[in-house]
CSV table of C-alpha atoms and ligand atoms in Angstrom, one decimal:
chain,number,residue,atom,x,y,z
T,265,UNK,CA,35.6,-85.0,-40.8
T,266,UNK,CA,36.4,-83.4,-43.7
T,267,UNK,CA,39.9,-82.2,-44.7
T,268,UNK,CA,40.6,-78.2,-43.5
T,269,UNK,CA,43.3,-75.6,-45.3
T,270,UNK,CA,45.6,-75.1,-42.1
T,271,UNK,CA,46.6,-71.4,-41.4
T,272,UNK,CA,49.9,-70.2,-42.8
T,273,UNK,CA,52.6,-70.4,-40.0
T,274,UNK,CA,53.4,-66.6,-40.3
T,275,UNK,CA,51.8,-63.2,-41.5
T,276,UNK,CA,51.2,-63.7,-45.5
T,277,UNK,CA,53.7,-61.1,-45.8
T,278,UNK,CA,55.9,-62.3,-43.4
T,279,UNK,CA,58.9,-63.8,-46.1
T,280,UNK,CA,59.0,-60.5,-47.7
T,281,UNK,CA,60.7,-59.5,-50.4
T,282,UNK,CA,61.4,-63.1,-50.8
T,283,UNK,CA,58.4,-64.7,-50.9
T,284,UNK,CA,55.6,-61.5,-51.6
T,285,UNK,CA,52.1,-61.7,-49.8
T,286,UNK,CA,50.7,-61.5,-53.3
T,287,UNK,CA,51.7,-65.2,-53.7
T,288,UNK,CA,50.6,-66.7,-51.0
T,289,UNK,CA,47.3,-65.1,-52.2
T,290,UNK,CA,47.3,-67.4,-54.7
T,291,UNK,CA,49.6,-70.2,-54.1
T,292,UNK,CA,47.9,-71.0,-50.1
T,293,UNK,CA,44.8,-69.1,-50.6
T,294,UNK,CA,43.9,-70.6,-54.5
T,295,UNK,CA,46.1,-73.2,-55.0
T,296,UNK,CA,46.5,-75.3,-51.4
T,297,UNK,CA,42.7,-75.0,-51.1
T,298,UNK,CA,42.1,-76.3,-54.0
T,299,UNK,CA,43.7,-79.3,-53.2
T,300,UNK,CA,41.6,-79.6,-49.8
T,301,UNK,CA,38.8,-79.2,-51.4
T,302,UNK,CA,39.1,-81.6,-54.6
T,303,UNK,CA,40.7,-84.2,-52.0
T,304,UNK,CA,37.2,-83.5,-49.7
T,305,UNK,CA,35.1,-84.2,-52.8
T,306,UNK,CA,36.8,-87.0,-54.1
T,307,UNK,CA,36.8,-89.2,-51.0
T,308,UNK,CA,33.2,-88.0,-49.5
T,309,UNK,CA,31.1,-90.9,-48.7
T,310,UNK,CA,34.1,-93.6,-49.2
T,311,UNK,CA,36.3,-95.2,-46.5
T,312,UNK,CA,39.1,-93.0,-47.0
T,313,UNK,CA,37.0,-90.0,-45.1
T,314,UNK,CA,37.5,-91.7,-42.0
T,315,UNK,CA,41.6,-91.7,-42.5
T,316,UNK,CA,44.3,-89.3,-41.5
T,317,UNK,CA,46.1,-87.3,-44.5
T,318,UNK,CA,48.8,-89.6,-44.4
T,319,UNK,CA,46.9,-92.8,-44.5
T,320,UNK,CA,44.9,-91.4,-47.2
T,321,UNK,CA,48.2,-90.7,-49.3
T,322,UNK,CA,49.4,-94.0,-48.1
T,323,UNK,CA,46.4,-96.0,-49.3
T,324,UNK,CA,46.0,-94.3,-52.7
T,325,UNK,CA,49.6,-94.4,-53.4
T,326,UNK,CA,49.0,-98.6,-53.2
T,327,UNK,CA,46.2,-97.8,-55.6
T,328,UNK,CA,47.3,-96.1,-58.7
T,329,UNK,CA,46.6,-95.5,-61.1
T,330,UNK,CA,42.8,-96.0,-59.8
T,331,UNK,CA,43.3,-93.8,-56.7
T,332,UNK,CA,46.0,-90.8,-59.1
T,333,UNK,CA,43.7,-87.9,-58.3
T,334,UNK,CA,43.2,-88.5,-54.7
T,335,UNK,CA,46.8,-89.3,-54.6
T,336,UNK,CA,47.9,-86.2,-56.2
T,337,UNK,CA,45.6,-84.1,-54.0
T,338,UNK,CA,45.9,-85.7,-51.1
T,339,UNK,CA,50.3,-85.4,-51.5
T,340,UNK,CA,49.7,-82.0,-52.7
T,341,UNK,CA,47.7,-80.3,-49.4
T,342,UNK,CA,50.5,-82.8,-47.1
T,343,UNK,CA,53.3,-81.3,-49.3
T,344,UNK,CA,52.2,-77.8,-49.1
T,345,UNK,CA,51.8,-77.7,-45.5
T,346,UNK,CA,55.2,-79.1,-45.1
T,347,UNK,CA,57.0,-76.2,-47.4
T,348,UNK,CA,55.2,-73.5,-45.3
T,349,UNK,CA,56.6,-74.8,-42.0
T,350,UNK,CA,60.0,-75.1,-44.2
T,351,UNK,CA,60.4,-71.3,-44.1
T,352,UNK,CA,60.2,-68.8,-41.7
T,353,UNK,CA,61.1,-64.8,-41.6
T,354,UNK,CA,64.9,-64.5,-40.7
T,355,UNK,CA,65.6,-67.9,-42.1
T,356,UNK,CA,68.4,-69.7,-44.3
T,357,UNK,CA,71.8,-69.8,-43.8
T,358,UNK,CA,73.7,-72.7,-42.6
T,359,UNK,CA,72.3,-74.8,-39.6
T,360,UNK,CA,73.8,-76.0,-36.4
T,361,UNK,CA,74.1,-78.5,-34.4
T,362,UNK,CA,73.0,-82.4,-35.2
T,363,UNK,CA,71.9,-81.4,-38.7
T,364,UNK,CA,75.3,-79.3,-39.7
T,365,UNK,CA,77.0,-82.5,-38.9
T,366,UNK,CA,75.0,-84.5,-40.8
T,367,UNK,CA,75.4,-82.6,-43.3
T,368,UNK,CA,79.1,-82.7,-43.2
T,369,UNK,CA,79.3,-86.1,-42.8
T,370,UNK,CA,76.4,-87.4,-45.4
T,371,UNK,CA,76.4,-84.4,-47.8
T,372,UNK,CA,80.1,-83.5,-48.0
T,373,UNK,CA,79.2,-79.8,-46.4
T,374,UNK,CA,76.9,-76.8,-46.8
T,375,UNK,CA,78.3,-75.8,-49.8
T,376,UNK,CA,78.2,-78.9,-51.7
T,377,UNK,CA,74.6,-79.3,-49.7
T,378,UNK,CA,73.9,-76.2,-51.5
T,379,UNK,CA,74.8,-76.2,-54.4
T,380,UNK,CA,73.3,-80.0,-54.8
T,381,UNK,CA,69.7,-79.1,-53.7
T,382,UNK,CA,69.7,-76.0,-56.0
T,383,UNK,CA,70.9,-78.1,-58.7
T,384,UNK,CA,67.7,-81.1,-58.0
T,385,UNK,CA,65.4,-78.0,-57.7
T,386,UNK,CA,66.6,-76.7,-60.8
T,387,UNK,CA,67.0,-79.7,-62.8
T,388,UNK,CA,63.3,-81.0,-61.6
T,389,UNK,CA,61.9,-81.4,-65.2
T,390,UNK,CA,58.1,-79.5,-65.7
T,391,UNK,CA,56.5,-79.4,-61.8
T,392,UNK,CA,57.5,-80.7,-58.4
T,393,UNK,CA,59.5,-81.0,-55.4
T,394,UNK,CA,63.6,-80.8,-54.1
T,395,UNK,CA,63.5,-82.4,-50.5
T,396,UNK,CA,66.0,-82.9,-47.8
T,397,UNK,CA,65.4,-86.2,-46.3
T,398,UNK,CA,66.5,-89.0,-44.2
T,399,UNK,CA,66.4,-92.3,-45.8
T,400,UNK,CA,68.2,-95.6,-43.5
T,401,UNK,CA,69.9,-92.9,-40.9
T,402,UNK,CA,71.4,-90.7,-43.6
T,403,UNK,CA,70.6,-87.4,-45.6
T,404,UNK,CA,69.5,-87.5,-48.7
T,405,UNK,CA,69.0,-84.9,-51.4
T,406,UNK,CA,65.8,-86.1,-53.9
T,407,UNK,CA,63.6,-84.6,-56.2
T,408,UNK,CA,60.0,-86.0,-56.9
T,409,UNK,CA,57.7,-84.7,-60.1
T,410,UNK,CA,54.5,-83.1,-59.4
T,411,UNK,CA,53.0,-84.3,-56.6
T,412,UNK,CA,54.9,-87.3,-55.3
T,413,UNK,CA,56.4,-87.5,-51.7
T,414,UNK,CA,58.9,-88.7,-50.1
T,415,UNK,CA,56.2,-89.8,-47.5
T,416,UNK,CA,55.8,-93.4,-49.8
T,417,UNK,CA,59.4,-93.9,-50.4
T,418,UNK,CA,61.1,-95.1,-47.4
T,419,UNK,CA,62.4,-91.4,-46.8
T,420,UNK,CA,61.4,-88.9,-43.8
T,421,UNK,CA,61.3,-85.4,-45.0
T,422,UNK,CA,63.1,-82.7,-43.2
T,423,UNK,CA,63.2,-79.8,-45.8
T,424,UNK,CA,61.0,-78.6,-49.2
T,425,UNK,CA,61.1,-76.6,-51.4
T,426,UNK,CA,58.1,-76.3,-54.3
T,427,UNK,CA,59.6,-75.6,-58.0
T,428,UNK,CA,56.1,-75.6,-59.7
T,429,UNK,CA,56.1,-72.6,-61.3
T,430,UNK,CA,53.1,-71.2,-58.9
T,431,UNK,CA,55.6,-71.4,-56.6
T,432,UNK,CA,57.6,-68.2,-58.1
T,433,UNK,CA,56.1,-67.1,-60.7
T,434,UNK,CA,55.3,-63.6,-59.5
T,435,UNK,CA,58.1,-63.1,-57.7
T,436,UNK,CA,61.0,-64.1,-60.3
T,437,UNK,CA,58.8,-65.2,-63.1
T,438,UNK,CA,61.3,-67.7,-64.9
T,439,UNK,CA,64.3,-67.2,-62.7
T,440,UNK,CA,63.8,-70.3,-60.6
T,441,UNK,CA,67.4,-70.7,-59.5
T,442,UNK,CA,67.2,-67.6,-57.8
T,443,UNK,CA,64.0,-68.5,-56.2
T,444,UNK,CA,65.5,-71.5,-54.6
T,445,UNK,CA,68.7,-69.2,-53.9
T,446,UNK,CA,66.5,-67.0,-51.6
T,447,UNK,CA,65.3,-70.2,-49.9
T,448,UNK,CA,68.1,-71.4,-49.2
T,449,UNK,CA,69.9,-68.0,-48.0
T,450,UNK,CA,66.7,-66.2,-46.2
T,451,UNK,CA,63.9,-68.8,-45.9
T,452,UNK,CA,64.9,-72.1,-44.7
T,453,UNK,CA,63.7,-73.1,-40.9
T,454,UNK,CA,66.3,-75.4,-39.9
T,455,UNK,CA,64.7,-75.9,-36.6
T,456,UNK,CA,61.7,-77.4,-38.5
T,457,UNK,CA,64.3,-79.7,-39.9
T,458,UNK,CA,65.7,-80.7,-36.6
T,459,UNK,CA,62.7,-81.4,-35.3
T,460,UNK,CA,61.9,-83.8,-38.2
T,461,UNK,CA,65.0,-85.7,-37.4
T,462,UNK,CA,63.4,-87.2,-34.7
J,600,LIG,MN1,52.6,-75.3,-54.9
């Protein structure tokens, strides 16, 4: 069974003027399914076929650098399905509930949460990820470059946000503090989160 490009959660112009149809065009339509389909060609005809996503990342990931392409494709389609389902229309903001406290207790507050996750987006050197996570019972703000996950490092994502430059170029071309600004104030899906927690 090979690998399949899931469906975007919501319309493609669903997040805007945050997030414009024009780049999920590109950035689901060209640049997710590119990723299915190099991680499809690269493990036809081997044992890895016969694995789930996450065993395939799992299994390359103990491999490298032998198994770095599959990796990287293989972490790239899991970690662009996870951003998508990190947004939805109407969303950002603070959260309630289990994860507002957690946040209090772990991350000294929304604000600080805030500014601390715009700050590892921001200061993620060239491409990759800023990821809310839960790592032994406690958030955790992290960055990982290009297309490492926190999927094989001990941490459970809740939250991600993709500073590759695909990500926003068309909407803010360089300005990729305000990118993650709008995903933090009108994107986020905190009951995605939540429902990470477990
Ligand atoms: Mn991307």
């Amino acid at each position: 069974m090979a690998f399949e490009l899931p469906a975007l959660p919501f319309a493609a112009d669903a997040l805007e003027p945050h997030m414009s149809a024009r780049t999920f065009e590109f950035h689901h339509g060209k640049h997710h399914a590119a990723y299915v389909t190099n991680l499809n060609n690269l493990i036809k005809d081997t044992p890895l076929a016969a694995m789930s996503l996450d065993e395939v990342i799992k299994a390359a990931s103990a491999d490298l650098p032998a198994k770095q392409g599959i990796f990287n494709n293989a972490a790239q389609v899991w970690n662009h399905t996870f951003f998508w389902n990190s947004m939805k229309k109407g969303g950002g903001g603070k959260p309630s509930g289990k994860l507002a406290a957690m946040i209090e207790s772990d991350l000294g507050g929304y604000d600080k949460f805030k500014e601390d996750f715009k700050a590892a987006g921001v200061g993620q050197f060239g491409s990759g990820w800023a990821w809310l996570v839960v790592e032994g019972g406690k958030l955790k703000i992290v960055k990982t470059a290009n297309a490492d996950t926190p999927l094989v490092h001990g941490q459970k994502a809740l939250l991600t946000v993709d500073v590759w430059e695909h990500a926003y170029y068309l909407d803010y071309q360089n300005r990729r503090p305000d990118f993650i600004g709008a995903f933090l104030d009108h994107l986020v899906n905190w009951e995605f989160a939540e429902k990470n927690l477990g």
